[in-house]
mmCIF file of C-alpha atoms in Angstrom:
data_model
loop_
_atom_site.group_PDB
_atom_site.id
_atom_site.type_symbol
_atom_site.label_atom_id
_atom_site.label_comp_id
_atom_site.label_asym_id
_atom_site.label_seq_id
_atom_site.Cartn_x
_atom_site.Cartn_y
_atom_site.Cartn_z
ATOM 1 C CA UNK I 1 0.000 0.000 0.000
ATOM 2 C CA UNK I 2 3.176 2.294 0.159
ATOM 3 C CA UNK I 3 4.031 1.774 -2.883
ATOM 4 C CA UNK I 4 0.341 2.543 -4.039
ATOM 5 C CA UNK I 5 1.022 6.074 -2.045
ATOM 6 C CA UNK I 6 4.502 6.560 -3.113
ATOM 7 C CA UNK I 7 3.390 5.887 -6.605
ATOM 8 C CA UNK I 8 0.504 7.658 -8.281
ATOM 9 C CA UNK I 9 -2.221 5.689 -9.387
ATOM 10 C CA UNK I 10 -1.522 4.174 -13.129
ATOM 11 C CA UNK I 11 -5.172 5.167 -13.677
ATOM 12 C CA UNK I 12 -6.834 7.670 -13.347
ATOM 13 C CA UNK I 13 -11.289 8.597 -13.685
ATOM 14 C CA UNK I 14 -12.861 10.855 -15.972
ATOM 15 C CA UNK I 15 -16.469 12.065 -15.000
ATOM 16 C CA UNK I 16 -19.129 14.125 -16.664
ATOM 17 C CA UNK I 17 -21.736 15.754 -16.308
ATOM 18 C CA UNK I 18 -24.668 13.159 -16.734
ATOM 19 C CA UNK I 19 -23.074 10.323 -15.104
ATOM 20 C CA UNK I 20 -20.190 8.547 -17.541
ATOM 21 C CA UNK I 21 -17.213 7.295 -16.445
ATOM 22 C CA UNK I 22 -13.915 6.944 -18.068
ATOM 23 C CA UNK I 23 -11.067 5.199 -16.664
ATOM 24 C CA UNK I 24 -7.904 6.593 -17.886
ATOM 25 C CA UNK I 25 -3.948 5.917 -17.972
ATOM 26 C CA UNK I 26 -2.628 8.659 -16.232
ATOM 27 C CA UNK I 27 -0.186 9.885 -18.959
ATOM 28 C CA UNK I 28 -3.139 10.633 -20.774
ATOM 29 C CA UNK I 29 -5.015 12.709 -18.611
ATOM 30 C CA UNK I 30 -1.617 14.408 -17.925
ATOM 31 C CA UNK I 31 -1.805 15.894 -21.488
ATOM 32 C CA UNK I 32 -4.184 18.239 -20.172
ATOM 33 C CA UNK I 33 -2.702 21.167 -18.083
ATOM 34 C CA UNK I 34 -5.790 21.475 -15.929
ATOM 35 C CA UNK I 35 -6.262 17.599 -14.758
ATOM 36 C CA UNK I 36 -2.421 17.742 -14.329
ATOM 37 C CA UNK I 37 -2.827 20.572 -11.668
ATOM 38 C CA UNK I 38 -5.666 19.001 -9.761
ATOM 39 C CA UNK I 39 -4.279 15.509 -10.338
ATOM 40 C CA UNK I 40 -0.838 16.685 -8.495
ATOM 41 C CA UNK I 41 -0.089 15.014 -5.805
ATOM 42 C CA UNK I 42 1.458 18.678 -4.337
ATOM 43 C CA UNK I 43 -1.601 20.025 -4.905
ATOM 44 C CA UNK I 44 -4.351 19.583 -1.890
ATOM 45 C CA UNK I 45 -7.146 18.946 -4.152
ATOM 46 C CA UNK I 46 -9.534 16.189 -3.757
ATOM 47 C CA UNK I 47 -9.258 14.867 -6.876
ATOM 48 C CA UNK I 48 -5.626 13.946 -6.786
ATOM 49 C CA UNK I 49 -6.899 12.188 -3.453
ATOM 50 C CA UNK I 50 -9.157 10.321 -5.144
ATOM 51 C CA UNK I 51 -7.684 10.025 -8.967
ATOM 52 C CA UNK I 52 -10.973 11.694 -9.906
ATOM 53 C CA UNK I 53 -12.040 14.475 -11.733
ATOM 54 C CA UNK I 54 -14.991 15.758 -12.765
ATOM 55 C CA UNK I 55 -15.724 17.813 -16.578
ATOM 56 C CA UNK I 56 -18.527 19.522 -16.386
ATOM 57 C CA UNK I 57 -19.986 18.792 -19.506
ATOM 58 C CA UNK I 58 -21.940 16.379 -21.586
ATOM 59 C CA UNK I 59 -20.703 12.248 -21.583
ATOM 60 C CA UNK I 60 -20.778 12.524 -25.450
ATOM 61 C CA UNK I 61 -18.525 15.847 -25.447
ATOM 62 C CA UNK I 62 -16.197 14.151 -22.645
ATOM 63 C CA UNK I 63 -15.591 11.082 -24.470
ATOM 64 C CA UNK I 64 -14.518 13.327 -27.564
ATOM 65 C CA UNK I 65 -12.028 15.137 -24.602
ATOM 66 C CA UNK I 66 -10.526 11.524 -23.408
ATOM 67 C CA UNK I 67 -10.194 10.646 -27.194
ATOM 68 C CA UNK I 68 -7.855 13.741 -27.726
ATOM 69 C CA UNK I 69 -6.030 13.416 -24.776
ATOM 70 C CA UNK I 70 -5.390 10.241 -25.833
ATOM 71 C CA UNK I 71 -4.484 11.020 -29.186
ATOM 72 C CA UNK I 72 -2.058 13.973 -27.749
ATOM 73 C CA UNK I 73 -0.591 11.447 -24.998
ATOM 74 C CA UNK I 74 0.413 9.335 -28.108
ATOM 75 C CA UNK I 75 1.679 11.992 -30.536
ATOM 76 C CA UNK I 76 3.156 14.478 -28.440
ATOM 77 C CA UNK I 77 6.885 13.361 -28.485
ATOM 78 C CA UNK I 78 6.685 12.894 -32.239
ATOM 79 C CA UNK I 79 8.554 9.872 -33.940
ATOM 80 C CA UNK I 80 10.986 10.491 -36.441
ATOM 81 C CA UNK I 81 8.998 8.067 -38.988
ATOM 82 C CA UNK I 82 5.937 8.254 -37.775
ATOM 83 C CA UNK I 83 2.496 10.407 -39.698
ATOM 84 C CA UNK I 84 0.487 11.910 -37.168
ATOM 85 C CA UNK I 85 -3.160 11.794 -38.191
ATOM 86 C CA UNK I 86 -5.448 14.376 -38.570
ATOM 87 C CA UNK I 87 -7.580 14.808 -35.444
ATOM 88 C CA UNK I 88 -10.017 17.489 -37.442
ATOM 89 C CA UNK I 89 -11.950 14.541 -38.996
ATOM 90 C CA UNK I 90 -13.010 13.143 -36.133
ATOM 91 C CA UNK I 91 -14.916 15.605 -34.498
ATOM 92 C CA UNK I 92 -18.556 15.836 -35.729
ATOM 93 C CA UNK I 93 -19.769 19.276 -35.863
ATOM 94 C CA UNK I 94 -22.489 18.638 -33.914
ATOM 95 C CA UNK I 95 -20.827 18.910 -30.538
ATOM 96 C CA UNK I 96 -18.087 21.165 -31.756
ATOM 97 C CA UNK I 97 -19.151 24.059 -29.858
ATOM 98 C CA UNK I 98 -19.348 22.346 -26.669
ATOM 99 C CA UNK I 99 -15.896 20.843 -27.443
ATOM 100 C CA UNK I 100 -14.890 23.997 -28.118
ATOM 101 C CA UNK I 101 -16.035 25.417 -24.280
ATOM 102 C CA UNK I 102 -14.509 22.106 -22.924
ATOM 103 C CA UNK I 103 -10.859 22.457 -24.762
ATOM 104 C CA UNK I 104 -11.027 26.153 -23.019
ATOM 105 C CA UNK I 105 -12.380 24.983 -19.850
ATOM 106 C CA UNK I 106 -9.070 22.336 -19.739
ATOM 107 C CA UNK I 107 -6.646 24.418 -21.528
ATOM 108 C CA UNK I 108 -5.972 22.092 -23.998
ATOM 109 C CA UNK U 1 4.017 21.359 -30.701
ATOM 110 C CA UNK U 2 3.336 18.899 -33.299
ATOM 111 C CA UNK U 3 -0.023 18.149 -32.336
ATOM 112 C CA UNK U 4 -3.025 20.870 -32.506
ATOM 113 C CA UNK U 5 -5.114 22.057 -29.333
ATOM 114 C CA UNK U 6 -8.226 20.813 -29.133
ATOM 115 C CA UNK U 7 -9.759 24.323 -28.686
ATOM 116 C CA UNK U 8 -8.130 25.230 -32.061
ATOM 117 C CA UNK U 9 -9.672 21.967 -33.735
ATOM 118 C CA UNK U 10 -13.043 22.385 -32.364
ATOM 119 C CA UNK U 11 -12.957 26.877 -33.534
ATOM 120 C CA UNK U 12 -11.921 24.920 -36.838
ATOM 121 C CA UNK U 13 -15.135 22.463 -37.007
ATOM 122 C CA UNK U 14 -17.366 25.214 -35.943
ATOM 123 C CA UNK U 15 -15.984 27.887 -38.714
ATOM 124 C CA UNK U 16 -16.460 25.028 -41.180
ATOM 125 C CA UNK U 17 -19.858 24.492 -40.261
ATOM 126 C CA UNK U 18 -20.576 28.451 -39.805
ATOM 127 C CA UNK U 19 -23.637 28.372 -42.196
ATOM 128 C CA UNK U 20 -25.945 26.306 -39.579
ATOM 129 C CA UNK U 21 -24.887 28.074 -36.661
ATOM 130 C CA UNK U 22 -28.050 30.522 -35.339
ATOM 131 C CA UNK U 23 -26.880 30.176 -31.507
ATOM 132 C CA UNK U 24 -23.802 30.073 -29.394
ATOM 133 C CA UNK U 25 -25.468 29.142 -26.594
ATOM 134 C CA UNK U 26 -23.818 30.253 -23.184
ATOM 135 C CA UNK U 27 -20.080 30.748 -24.713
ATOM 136 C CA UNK U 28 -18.681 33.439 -23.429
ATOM 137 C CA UNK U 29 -17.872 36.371 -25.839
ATOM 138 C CA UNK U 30 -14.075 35.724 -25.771
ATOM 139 C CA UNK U 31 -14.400 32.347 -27.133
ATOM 140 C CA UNK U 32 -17.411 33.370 -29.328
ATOM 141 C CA UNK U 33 -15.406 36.225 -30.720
ATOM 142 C CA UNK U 34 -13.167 34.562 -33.814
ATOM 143 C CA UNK U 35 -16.555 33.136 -35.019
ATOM 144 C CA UNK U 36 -18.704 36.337 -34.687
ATOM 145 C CA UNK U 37 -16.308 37.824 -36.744
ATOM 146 C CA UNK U 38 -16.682 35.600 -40.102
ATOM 147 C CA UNK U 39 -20.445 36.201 -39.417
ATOM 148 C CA UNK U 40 -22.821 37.946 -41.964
ATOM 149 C CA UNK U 41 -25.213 40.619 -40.402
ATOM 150 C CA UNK U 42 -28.006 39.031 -40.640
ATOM 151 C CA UNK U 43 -26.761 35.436 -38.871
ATOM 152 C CA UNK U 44 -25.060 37.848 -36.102
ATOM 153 C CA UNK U 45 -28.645 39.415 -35.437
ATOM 154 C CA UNK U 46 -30.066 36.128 -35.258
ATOM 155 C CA UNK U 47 -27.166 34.744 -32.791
ATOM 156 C CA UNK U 48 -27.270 37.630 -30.818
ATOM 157 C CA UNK U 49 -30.916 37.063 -30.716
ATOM 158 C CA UNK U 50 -30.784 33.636 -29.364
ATOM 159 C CA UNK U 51 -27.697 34.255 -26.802
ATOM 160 C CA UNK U 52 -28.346 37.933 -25.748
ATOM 161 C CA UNK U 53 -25.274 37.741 -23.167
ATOM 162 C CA UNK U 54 -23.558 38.278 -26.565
ATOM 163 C CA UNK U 55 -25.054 41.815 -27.595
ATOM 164 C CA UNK U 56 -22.871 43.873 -24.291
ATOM 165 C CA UNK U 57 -19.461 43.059 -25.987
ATOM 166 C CA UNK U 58 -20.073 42.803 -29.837
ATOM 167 C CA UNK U 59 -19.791 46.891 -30.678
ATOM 168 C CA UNK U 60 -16.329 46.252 -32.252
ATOM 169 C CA UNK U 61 -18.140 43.355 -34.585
ATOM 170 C CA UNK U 62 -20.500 45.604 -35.751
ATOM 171 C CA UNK U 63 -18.280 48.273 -36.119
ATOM 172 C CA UNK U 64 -15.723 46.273 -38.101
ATOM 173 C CA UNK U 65 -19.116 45.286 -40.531
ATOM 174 C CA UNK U 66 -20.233 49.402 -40.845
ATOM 175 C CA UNK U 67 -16.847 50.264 -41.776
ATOM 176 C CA UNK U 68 -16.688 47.315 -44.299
ATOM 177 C CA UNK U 69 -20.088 47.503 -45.891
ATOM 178 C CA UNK U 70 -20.392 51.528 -46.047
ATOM 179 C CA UNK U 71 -16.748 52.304 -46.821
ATOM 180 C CA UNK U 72 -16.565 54.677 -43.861
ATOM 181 C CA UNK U 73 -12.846 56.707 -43.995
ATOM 182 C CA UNK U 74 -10.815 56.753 -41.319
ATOM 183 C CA UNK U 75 -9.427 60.131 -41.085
ATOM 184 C CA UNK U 76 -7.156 61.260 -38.447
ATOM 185 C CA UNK U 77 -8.579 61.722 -35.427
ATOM 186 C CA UNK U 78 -10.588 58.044 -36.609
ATOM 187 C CA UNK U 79 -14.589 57.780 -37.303
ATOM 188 C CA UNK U 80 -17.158 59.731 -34.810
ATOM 189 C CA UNK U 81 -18.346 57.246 -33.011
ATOM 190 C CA UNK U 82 -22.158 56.213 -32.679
ATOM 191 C CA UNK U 83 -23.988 55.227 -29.774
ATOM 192 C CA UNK U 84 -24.455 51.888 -30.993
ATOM 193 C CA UNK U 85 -22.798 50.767 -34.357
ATOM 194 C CA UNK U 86 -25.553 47.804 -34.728
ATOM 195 C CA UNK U 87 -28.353 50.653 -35.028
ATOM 196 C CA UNK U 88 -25.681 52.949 -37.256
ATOM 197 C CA UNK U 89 -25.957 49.578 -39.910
ATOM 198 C CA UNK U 90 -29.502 49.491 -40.120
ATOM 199 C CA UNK U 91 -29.844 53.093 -40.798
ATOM 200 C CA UNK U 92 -27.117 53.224 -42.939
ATOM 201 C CA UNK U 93 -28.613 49.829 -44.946
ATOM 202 C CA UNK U 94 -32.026 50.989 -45.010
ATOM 203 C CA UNK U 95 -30.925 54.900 -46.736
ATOM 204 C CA UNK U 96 -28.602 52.959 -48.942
ATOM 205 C CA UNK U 97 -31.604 50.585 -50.353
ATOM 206 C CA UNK U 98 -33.627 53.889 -50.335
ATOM 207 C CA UNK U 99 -31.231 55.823 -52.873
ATOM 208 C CA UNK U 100 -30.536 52.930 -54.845
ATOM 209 C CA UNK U 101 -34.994 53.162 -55.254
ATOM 210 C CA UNK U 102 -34.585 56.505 -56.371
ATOM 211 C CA UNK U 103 -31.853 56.058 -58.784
ATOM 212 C CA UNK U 104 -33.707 53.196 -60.164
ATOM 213 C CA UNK U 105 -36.721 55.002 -60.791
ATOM 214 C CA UNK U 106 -35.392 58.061 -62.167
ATOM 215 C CA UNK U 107 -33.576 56.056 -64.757
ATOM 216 C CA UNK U 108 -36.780 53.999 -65.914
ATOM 217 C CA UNK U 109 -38.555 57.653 -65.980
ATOM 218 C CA UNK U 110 -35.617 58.609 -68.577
ATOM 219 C CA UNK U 111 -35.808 55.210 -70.174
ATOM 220 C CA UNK U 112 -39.505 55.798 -70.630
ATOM 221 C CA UNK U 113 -39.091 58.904 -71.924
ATOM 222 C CA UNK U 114 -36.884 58.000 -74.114
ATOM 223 C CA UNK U 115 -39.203 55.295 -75.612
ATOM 224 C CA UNK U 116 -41.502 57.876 -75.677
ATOM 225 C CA UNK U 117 -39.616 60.133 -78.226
ATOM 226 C CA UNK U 118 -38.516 57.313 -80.436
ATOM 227 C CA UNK U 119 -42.417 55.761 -80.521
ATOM 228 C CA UNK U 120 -43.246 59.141 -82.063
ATOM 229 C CA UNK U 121 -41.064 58.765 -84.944
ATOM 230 C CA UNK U 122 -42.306 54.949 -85.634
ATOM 231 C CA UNK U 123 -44.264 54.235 -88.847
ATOM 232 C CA UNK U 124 -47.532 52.684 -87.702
ATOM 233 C CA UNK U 125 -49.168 50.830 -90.065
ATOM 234 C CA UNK U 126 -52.956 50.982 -90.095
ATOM 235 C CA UNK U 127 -55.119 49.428 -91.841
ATOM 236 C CA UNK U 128 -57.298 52.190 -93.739
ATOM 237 C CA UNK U 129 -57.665 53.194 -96.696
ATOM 238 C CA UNK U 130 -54.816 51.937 -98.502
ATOM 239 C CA UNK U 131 -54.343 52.737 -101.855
ATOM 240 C CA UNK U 132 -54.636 50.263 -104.642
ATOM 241 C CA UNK U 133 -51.568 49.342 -106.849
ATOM 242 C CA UNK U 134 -51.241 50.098 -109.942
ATOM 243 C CA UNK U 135 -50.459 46.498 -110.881
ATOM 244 C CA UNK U 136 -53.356 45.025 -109.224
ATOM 245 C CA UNK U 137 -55.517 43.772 -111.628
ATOM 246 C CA UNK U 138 -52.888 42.662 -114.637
ATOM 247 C CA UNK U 139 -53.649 38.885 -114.256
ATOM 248 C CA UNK U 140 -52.438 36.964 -117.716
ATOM 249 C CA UNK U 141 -55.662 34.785 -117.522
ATOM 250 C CA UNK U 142 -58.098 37.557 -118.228
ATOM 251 C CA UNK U 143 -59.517 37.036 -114.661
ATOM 252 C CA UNK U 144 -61.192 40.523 -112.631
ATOM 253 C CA UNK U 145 -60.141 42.711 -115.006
ATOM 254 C CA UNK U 146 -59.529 46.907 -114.202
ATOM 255 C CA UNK U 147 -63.489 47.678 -113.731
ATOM 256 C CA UNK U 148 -64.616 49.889 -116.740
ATOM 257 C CA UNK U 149 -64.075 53.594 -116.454
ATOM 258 C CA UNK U 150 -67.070 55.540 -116.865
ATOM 259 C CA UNK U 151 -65.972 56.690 -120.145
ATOM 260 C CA UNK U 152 -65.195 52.912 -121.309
ATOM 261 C CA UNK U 153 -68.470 52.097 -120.066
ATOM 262 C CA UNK U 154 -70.208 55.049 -122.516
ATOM 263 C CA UNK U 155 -67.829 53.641 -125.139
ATOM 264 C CA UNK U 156 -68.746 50.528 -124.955
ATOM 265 C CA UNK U 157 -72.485 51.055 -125.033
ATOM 266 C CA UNK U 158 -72.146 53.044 -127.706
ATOM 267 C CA UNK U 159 -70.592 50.916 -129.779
ATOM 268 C CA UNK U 160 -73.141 47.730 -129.536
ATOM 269 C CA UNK U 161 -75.527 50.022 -130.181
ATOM 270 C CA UNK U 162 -74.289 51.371 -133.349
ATOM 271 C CA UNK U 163 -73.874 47.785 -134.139
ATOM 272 C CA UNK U 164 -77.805 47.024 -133.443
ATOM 273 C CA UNK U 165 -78.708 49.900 -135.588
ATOM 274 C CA UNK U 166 -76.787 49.109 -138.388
ATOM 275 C CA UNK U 167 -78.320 45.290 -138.204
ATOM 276 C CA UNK U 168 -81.843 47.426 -138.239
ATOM 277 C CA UNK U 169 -83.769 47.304 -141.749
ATOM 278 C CA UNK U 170 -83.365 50.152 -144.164
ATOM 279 C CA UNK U 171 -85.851 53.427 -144.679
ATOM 280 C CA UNK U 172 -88.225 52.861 -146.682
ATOM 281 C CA UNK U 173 -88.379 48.869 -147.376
ATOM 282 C CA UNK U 174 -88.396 48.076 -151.417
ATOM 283 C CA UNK U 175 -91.217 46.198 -152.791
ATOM 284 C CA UNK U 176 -89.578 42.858 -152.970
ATOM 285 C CA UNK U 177 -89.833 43.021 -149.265
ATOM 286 C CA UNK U 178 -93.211 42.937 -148.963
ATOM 287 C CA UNK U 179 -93.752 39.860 -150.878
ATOM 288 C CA UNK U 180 -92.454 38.243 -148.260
ATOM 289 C CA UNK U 181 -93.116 39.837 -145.692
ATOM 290 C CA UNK U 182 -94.170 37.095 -142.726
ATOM 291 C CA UNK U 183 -97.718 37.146 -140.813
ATOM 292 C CA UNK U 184 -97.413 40.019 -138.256
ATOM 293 C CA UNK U 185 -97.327 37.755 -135.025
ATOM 294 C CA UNK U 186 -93.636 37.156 -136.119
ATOM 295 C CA UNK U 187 -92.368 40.131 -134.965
ATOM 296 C CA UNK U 188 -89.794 39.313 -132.435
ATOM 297 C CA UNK U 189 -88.112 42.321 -132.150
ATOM 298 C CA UNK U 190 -90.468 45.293 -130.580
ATOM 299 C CA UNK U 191 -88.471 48.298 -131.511
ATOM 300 C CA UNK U 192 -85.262 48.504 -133.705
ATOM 301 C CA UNK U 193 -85.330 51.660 -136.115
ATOM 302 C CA UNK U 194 -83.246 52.330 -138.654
ATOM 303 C CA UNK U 195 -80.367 54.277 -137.767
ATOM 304 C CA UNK U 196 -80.170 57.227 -139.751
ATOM 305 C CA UNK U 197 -77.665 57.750 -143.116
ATOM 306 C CA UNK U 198 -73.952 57.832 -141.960
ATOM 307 C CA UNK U 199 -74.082 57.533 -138.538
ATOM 308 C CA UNK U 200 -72.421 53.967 -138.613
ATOM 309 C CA UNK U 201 -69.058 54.072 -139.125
ATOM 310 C CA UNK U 202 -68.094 50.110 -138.210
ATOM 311 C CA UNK U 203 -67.206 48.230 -141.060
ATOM 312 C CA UNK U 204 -69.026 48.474 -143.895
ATOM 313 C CA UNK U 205 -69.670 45.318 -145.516
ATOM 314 C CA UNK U 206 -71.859 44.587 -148.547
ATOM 315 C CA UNK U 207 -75.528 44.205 -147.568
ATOM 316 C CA UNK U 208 -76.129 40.245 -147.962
ATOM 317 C CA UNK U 209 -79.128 38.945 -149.586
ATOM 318 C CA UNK U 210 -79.990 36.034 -147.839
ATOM 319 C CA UNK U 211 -82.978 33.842 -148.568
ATOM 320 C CA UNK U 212 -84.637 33.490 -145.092
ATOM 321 C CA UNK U 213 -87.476 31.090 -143.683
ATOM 322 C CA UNK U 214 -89.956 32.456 -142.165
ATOM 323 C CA UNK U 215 -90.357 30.592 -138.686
ATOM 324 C CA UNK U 216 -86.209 30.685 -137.976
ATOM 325 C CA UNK U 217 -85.919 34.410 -137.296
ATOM 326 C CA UNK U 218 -82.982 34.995 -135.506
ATOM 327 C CA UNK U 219 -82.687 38.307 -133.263
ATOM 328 C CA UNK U 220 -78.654 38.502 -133.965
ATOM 329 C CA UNK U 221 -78.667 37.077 -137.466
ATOM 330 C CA UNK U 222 -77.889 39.749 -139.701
ATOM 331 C CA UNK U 223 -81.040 40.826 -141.411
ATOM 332 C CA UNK U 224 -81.336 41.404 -144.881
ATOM 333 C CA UNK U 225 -82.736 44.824 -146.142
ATOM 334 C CA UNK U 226 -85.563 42.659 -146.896
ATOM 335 C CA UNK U 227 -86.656 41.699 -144.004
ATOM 336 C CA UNK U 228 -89.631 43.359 -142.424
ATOM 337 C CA UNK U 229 -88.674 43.183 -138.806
ATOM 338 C CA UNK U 230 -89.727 46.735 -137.861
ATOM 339 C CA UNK U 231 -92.988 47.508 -136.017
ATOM 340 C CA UNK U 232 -93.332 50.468 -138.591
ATOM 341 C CA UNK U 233 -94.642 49.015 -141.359
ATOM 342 C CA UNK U 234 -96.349 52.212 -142.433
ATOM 343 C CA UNK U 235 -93.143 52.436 -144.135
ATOM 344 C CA UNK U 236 -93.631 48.972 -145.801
ATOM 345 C CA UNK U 237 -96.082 50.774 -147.771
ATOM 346 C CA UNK U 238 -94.133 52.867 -149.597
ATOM 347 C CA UNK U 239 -92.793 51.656 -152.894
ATOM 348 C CA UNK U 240 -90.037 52.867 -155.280
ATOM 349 C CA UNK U 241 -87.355 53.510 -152.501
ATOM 350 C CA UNK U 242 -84.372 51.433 -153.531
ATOM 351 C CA UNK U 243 -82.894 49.213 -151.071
ATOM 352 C CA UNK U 244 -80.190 51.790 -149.731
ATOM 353 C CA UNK U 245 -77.248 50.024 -149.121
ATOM 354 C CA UNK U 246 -77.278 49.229 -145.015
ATOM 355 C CA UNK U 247 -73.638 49.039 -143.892
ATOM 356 C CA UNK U 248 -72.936 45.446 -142.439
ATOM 357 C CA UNK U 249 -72.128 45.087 -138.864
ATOM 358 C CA UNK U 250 -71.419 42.564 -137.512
ATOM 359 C CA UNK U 251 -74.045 42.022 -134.553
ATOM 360 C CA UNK U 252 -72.829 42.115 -130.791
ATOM 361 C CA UNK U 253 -72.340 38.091 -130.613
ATOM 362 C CA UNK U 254 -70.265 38.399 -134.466
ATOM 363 C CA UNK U 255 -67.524 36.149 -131.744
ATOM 364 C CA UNK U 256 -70.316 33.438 -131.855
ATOM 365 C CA UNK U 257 -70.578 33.261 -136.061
ATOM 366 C CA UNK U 258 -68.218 30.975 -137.710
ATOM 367 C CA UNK U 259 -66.485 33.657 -140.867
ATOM 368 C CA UNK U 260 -66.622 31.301 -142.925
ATOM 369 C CA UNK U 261 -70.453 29.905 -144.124
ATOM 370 C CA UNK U 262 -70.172 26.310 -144.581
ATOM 371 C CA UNK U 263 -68.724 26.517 -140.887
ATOM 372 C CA UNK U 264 -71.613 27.612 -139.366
ATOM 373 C CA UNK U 265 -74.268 25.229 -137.207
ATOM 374 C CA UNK U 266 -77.198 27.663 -137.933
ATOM 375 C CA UNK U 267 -80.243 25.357 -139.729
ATOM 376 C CA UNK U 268 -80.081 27.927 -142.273
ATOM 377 C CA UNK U 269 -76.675 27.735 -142.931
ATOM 378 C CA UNK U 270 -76.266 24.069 -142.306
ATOM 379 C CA UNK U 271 -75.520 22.138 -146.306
ATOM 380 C CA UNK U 272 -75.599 25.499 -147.976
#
């Protein structure tokens, strides 16, 4: 159990606002500036207490956030060889705007 | 940073996607700003509209659109400044639609006025009284021909009846006429005088002596100077008279009379 306090958790969960859950690597929901603050273990928040956070918007807007961070986890020390793929194409217009409010909300 | 913010890709979907956009919901003006900007008036009134928290900040949109649409200089001291540059485009729109009316109308007044002149100096064709050509009535077959001038007309008449009255018996009748003259219900024609001395002046052919039966007297056949056709016959009576030589004419119907004798289909003529 040390260890476990010594060590962050390897994952880390994702909530929104009407009830989903996503269970994430922690690497990945580094790649956002904001869950990295509250996620610190310097930091006296709850969340990094618990390895929770909450995003205050929609489950379908929230899984589009986890899929970037994801995709920005992956890409961000970029491969000599390797194509990064265009992230534009998967976001469906329809939830854009909250995406957009979400992005600003975790300064990513 | 190789890979793009998420904020920037979701501005990019939205900007792509501007022409459904009528709302911004509860963004705040900071985000909403980069996509109020590639608005068109009339979508901004509708977003502001539908997410009035937007109207407080967006002066410098509609200012940026004024200065755009109505060319408004910037001199040195920069543009006065309205009250509120969203009610400055309205009135500026409306006046604008307002002069281009006017010009618009004054040009179709000239245009018309124009039309006006020129229509004056048209030929109109009506359809009165238009005068004959001269070429009208030259047909080859003969058909409607130019109607007869009065003075063809008088000619005309004349004529047949100078031919009638040189067909007429002479003045007085010799005695060989009366021998045979016919019964007096014979008389076909009512009146035909004799013309007087030298008053015909068609062709003067030599008075034929034709034997003639009694009960085939023809009106157009040409009469001898024996025959008692006349009503007068007072003047049968008188003797001694020789036959005066009647100038032949040929009757009115001459077209109908074969020259030539043994050619004609008259019972009279017929084997003679």
């Amino acid at each position: 159990m040390e260890a476990d306090k010594k060590s962050p958790a390897p994952w880390v969960r994702i909530t929104s606002d009407d009830g989903f859950t996503f269970i994430v690597q922690r690497k990945v929901a580094l790649a956002s500036q904001i869950l990295a603050a509250s996620l610190n273990e310097d930091s006296n928040f709850s969340e990094s207490h618990s390895n929770a956070c909450n995003i205050p918007y929609r489950g379908a807007v929230v899984e589009k956030v986890v899929e970037y961070l994801s995709f920005k986890a992956q890409f961000q020390e970029p491969k000599p060889n390797e194509d990064i793929p265009d992230f534009q194409e998967r976001i469906p217009p329809e939830i854009a705007l909250e995406l957009l409010m979400a992005a600003d909300y975790l300064d990513t | 940073m190789p890979v793009r913010s998420l904020s920037e890709l979701a501005l990019r979907s939205i900007l792509l996607h501007l022409d459904g956009l009528n709302s911004l919901g509860t963004i705040p003006y900071r985000l909403a700003k980069p996509i109020l900007m590639q608005c068109q008036p009339e979508q901004l009134m509708e977003i502001e509209r539908n997410s009035p928290h937007l109207k407080v900040d967006d002066q410098e949109i509609w200012e940026e659109l004024c200065v755009k649409r109505f060319d408004i200089q910037r001199d040195k001291e920069g543009y006065p400044t309205p009250k509120s540059w969203r009610k400055y485009y309205h009135v500026a729109l409306a006046r604008e639609k307002q002069l281009e009316e006017e010009a618009g109308l004054r040009i179709r007044s000239k245009y018309q006025a124009l039309e006006a002149q020129k229509q004056e100096r048209r030929l109109v064709f009506t359809a009165a009284n238009v005068p004959p050509m001269k070429r009208a009535r030259t047909n080859g077959w003969g058909k409607n021909p130019a109607p007869k001038t009065l003075y063809e007309k008088a000619r005309s008449e004349t004529m047949r009846k100078a031919g009638l009255f040189a067909a007429a018996k002479p003045f007085p009748p010799g005695p060989s006429r009366t021998a045979t003259s016919p019964p007096a219900g014979t008389n076909i024609i009512p009146t035909l005088r004799r013309p007087p001395a030298g008053t015909s002046q068609i062709n003067l052919t030599k008075p034929m002596h034709i034997p003639r039966a009694p009960s085939e007297k023809s009106i157009f056949s040409p009469s001898s100077p024996t025959s008692p056709i006349s009503i007068k016959l007072s003047e049968t009576k008188q003797a001694g008279s020789p036959p005066r030589p009647i100038p032949h004419v040929p009757p009115a119907n001459a077209l109908f009379i074969p020259k030539h004798k043994s050619l004609s289909q008259l019972p009279s003529r017929v084997r003679s």
